[in-house]
CSV table of C-alpha atoms in Angstrom, one decimal:
chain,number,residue,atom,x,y,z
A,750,UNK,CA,-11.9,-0.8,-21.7
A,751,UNK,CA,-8.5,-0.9,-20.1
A,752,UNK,CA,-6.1,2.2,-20.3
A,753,UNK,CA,-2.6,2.4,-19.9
A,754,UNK,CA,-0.8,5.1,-18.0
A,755,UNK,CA,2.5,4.4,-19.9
A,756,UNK,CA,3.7,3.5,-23.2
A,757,UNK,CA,5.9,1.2,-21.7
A,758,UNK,CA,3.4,-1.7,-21.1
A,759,UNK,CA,3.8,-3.9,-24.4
A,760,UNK,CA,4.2,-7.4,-25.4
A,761,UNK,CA,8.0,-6.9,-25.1
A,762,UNK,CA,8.2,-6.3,-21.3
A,763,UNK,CA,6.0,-9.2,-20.9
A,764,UNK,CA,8.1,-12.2,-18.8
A,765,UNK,CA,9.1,-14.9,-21.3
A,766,UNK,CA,7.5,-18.2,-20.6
A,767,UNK,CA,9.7,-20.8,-20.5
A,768,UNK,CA,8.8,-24.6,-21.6
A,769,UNK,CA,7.9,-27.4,-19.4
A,770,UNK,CA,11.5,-29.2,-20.3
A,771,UNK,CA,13.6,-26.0,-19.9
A,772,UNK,CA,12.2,-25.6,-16.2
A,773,UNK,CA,12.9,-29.1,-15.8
A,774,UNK,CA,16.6,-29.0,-16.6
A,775,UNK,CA,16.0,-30.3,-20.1
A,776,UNK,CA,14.6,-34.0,-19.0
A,777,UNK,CA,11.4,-34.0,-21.1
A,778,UNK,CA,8.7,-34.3,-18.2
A,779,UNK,CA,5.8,-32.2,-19.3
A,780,UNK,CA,2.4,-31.3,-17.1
A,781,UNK,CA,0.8,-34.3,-18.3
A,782,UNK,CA,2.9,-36.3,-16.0
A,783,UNK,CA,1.8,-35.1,-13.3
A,784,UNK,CA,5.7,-34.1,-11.9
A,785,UNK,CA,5.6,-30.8,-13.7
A,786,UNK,CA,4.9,-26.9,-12.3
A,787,UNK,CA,1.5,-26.2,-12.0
A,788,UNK,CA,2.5,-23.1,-13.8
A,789,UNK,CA,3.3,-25.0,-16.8
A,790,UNK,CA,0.0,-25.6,-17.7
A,791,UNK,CA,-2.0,-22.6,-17.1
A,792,UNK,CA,1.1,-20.0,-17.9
A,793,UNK,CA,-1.0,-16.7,-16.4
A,794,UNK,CA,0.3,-18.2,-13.4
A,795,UNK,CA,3.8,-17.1,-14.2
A,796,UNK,CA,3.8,-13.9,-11.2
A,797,UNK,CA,7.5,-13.7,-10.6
A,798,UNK,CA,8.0,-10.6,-12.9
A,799,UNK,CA,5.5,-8.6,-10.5
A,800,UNK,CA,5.4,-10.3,-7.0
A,801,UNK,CA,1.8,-11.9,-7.5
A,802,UNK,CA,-0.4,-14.4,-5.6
A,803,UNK,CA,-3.9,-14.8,-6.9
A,804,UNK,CA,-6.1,-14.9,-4.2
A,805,UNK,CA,-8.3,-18.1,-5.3
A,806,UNK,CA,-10.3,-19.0,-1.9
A,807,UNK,CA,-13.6,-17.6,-2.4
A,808,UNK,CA,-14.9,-17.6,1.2
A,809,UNK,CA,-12.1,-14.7,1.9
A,810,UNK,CA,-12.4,-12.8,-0.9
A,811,UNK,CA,-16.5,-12.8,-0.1
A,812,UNK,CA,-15.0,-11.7,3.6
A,813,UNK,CA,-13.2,-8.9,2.1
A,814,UNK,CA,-15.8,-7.6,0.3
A,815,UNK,CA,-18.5,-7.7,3.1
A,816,UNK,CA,-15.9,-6.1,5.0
A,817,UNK,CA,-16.4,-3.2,3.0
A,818,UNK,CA,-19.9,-2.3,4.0
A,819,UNK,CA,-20.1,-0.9,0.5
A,820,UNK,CA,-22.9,1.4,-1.0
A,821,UNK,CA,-25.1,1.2,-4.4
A,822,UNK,CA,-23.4,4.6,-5.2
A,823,UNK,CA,-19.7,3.8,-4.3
A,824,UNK,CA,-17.3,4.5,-6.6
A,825,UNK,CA,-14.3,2.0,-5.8
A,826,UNK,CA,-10.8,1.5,-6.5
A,827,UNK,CA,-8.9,-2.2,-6.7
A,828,UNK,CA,-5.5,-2.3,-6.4
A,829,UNK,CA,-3.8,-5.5,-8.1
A,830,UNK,CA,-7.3,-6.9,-9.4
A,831,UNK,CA,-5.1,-9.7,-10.9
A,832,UNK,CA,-7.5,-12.2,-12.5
A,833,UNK,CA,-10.8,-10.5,-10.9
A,834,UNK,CA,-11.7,-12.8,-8.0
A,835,UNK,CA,-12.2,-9.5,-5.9
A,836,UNK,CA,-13.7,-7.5,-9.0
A,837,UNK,CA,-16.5,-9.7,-10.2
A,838,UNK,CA,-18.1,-9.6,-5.8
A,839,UNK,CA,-17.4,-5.3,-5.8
A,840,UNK,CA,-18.8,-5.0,-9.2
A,841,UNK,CA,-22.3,-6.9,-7.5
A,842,UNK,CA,-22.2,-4.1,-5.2
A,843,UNK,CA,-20.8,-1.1,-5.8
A,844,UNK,CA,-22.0,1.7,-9.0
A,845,UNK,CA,-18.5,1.1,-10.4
A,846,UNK,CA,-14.8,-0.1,-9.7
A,847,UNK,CA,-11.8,1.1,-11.2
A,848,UNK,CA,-8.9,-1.4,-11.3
A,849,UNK,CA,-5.0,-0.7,-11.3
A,850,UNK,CA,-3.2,-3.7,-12.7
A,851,UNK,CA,0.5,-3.6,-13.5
A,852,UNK,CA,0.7,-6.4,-15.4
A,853,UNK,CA,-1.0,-6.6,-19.2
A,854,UNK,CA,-1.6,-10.6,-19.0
A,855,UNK,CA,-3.7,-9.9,-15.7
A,856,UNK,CA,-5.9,-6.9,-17.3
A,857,UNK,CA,-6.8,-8.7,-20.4
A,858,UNK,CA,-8.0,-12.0,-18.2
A,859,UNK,CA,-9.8,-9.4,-16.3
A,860,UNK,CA,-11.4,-7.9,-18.9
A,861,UNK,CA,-12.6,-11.0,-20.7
A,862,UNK,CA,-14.2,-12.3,-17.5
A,863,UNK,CA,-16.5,-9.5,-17.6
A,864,UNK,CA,-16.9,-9.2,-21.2
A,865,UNK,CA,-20.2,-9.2,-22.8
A,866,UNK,CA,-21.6,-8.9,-19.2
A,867,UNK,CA,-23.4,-6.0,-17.4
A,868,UNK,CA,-20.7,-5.4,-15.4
A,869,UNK,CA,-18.5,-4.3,-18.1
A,870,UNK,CA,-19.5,-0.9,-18.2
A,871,UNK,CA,-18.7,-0.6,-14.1
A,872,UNK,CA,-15.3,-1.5,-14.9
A,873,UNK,CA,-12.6,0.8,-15.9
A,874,UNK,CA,-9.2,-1.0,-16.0
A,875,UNK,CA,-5.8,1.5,-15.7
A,876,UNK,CA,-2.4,-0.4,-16.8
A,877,UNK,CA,0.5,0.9,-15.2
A,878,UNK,CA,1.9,1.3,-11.8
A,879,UNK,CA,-0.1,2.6,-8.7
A,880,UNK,CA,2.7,4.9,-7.6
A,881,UNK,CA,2.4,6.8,-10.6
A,882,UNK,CA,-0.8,6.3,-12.0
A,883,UNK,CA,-3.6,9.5,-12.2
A,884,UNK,CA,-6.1,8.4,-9.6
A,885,UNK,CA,-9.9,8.9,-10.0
A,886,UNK,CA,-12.4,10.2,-7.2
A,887,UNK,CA,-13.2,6.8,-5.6
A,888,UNK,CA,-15.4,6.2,-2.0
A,889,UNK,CA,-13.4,3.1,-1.2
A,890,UNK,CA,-10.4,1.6,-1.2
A,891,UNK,CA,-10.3,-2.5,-1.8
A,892,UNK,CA,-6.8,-4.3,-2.7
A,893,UNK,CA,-4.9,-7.6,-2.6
A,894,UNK,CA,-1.8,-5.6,-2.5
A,895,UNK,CA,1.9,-6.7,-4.2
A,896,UNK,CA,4.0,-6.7,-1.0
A,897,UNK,CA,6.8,-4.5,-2.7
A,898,UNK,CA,4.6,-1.8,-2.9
A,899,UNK,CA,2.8,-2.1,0.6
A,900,UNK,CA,4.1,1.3,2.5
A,901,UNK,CA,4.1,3.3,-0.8
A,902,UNK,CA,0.6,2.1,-1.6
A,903,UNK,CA,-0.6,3.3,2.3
A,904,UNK,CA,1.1,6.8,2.2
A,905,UNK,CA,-0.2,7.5,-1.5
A,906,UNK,CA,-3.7,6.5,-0.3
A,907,UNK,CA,-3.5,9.1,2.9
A,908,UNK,CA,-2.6,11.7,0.7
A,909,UNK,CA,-5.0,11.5,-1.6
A,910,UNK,CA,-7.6,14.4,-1.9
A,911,UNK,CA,-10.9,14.1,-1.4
A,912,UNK,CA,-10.4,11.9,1.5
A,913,UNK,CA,-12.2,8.5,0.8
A,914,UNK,CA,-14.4,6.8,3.2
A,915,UNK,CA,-12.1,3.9,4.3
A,916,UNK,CA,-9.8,1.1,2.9
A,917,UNK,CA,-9.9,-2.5,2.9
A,918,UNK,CA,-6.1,-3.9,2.3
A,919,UNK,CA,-4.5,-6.7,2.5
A,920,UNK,CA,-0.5,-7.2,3.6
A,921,UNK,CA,2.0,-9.7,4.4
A,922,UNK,CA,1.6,-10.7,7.9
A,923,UNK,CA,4.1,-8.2,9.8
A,924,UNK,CA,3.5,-5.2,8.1
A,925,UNK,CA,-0.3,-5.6,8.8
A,926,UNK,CA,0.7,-6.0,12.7
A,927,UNK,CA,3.3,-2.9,12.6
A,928,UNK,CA,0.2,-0.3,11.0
A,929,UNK,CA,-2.2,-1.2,14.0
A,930,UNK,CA,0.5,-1.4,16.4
A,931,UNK,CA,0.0,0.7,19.6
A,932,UNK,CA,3.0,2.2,21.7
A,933,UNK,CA,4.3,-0.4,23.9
A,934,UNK,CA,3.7,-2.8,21.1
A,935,UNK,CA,7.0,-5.0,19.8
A,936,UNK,CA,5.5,-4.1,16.3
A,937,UNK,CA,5.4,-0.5,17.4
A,938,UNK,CA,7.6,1.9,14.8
A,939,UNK,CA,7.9,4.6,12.6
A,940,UNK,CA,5.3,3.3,10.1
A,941,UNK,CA,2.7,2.7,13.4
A,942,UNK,CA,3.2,6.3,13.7
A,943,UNK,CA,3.2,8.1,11.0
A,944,UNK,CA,0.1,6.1,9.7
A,945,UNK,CA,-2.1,6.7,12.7
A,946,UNK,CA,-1.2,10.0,12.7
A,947,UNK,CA,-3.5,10.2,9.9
A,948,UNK,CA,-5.9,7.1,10.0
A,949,UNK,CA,-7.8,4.7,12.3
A,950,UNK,CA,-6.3,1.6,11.5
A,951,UNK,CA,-7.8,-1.6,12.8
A,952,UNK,CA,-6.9,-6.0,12.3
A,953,UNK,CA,-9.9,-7.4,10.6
A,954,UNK,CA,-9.1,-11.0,9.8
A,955,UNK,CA,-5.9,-13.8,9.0
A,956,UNK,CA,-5.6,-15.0,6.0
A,957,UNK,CA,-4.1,-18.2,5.3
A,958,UNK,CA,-1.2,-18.8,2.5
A,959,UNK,CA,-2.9,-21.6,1.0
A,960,UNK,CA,-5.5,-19.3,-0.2
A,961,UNK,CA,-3.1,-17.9,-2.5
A,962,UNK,CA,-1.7,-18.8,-5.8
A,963,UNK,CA,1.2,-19.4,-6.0
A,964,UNK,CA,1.3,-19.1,-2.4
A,965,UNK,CA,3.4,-16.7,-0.8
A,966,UNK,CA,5.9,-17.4,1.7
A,967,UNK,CA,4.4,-15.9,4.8
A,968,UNK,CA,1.3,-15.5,6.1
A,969,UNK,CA,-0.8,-12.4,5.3
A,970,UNK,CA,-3.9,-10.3,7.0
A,971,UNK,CA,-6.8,-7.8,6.0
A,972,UNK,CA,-6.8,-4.5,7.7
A,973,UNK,CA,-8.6,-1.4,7.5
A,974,UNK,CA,-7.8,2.1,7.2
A,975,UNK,CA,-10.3,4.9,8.1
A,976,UNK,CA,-8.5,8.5,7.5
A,977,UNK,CA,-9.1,10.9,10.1
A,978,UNK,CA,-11.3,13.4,8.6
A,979,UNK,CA,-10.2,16.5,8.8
A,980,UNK,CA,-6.5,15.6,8.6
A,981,UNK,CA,-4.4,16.7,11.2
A,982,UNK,CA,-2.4,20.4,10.6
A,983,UNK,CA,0.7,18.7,10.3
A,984,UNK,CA,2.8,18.3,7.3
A,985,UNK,CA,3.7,14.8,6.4
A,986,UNK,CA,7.3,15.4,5.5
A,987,UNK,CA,8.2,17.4,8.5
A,988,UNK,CA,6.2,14.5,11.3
A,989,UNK,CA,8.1,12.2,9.1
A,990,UNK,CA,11.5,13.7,9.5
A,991,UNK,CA,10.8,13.7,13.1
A,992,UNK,CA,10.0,10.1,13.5
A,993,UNK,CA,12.7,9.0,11.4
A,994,UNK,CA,15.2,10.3,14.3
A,995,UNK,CA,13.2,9.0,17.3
A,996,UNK,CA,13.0,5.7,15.3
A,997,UNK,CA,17.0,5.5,14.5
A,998,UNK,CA,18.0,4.0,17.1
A,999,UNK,CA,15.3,1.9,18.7
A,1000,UNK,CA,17.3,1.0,21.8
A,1001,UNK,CA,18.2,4.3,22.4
A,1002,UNK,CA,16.4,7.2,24.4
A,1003,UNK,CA,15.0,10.3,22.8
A,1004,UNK,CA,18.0,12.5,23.8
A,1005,UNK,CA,20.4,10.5,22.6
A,1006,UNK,CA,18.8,9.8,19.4
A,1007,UNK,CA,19.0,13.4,18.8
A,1008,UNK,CA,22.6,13.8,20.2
A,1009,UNK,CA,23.3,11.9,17.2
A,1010,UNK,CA,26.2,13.0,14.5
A,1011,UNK,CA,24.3,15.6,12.4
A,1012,UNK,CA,20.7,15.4,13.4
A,1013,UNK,CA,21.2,19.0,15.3
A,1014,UNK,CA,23.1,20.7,12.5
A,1015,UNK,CA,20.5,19.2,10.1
A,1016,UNK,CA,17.2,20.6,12.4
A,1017,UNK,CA,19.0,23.8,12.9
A,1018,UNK,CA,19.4,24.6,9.4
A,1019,UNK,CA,15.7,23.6,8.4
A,1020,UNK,CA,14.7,25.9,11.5
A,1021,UNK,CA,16.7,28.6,10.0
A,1022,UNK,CA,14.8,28.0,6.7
A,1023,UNK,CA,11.7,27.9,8.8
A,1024,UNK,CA,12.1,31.3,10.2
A,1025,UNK,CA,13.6,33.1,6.9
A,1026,UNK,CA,10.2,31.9,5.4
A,1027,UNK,CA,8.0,33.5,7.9
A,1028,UNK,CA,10.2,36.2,8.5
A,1029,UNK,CA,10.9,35.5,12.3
A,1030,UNK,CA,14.5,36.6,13.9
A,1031,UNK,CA,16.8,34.2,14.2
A,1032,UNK,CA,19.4,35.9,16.8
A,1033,UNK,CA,18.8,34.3,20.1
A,1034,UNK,CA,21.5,34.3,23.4
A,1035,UNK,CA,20.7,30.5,23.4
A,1036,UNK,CA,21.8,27.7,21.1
A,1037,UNK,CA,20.2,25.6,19.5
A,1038,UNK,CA,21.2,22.4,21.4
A,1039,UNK,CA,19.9,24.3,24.8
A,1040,UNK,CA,16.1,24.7,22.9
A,1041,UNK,CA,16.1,21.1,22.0
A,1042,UNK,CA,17.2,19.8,25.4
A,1043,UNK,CA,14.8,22.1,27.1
A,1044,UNK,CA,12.2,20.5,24.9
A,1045,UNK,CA,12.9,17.2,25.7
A,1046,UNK,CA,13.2,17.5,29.0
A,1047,UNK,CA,9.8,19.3,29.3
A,1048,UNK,CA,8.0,16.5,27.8
């Protein structure tokens, strides 16, 4: 039975729905004439509250799926199950699938699809927002993902302990092609880096917008992301606070980038922090500015 990880999910945050003559500047045509938004008739379809496109082509979602390589004995997690196209083919395979859906219209078609079925009892359904939703143990990851949450949705997945086994996601077009990015790449950035850092991240197919509805405005693609077990030593925040400098300035060198107004007063006070935390001197005959440009130059 679905859950919710928030009292704030109720019929009053639910996006009104308007009527076919309102949306139609007050002229009368209804869905029966054929003129009318699709919407209109089937009023699930009404996605603009939460970003959604239904994927309804069933060739990819089988693609997805089989992508997976899942197990008997995987436990998976869906994020944005919407109406359960992706659900009802894991279900078939996997021992049990917990779903996050944000939106209360999407969980109840969800559950009814699988109601009375076997499959009911493999499917636990969490209302709420991923972000900040308590996430189960789960082997794989499996998700039509709303494109505002895309780079929250990666770096909550990476940190997520025990490390699963891998993740099949799918992303707008140009965020796909920025996470398997190599250097040299035009797609190349700070998300290329900080991801694979962490993860093997490969392309796996295209996806068309016309397998969506409503269908989005761009194109989108299916990657997947295979953390690097054991993780890498290295703290997230501080490799990210180092990437966000070398990426400032894109057109710029390294040096300059951290010639930059404050980005030396800033590293030399979390150095200072740094060594009063594991009780290292600080007095040194050469400043700062000289260590970091002696680093730089060495590598």
């Amino acid at each position: 039975m679905p859950r919710a990880t928030t009292d704030r999910f109720n019929r009053s945050h639910e996006p009104a729905i308007k009527s076919a003559s309102s949306r139609n500047g007050g002229s009368g045509v209804t869905g029966g004439s054929g003129s009318g938004d699709s919407r209109a008739q089937n009023p699930l379809f009404n996605t603009e509250r939460f970003g959604q496109h239904i994927l309804k082509n069933p060739a990819v979602a089988q693609a997805i799926v089989d992508k997976a390589n899942l197990r008997p004995t995987d436990k998976v997690l869906e994020v944005g199950p919407g109406t359960g196209n992706l659900t009802v083919r894991i279900l078939e395979k996997a021992k049990g699938v917990t779903a996050v859906e944000m939106d209360p219209r999407m969980a109840a078609e969800l559950t009814k699809r699988v109601q009375g079925k076997p499959e009911q009892h493999k499917l636990d359904i969490i209302i709420g927002d991923f972000v900040k939703a308590e996430l189960p143990y789960f082997d794989v990851c499996i998700s039509n993902t709303p494109y505002q949450i895309s780079s929250p949705l990666v770096f909550r997945l990476l940190s997520h302990r025990p490390i699963f086994r891998c993740a099949i996601l799918m992303f707008q077009r140009e965020f796909a092609l920025r996470l398997v990015a190599r250097p040299g790449d035009v797609f190349w950035s700070r998300l290329s880096a900080n991801v694979q850092l962490y993860a093997k991240v490969d392309h796996v197919m295209k996806v068309s917008k016309n397998s969506f509805r409503p269908p989005p405005q761009v194109e989108s693609s299916v990657v997947r992301i295979v953390p690097i077990d054991p993780p890498p030593p290295v703290k997230f925040e501080e490799f990210d606070g180092l990437t966000r400098v070398l990426f400032s300035r894109r057109n710029k060198c390294c040096h300059a980038n951290f010639g930059a107004r404050g980005v030396l007063e800033m590293m030399e006070a979390n150095w200072k922090t740094w060594c009063a935390q594991k009780q290292k001197p600080i007095e040194s005959p050469v400043t700062f500015k000289t260590k970091v440009d002696s680093i730089l130059t060495g590598t």
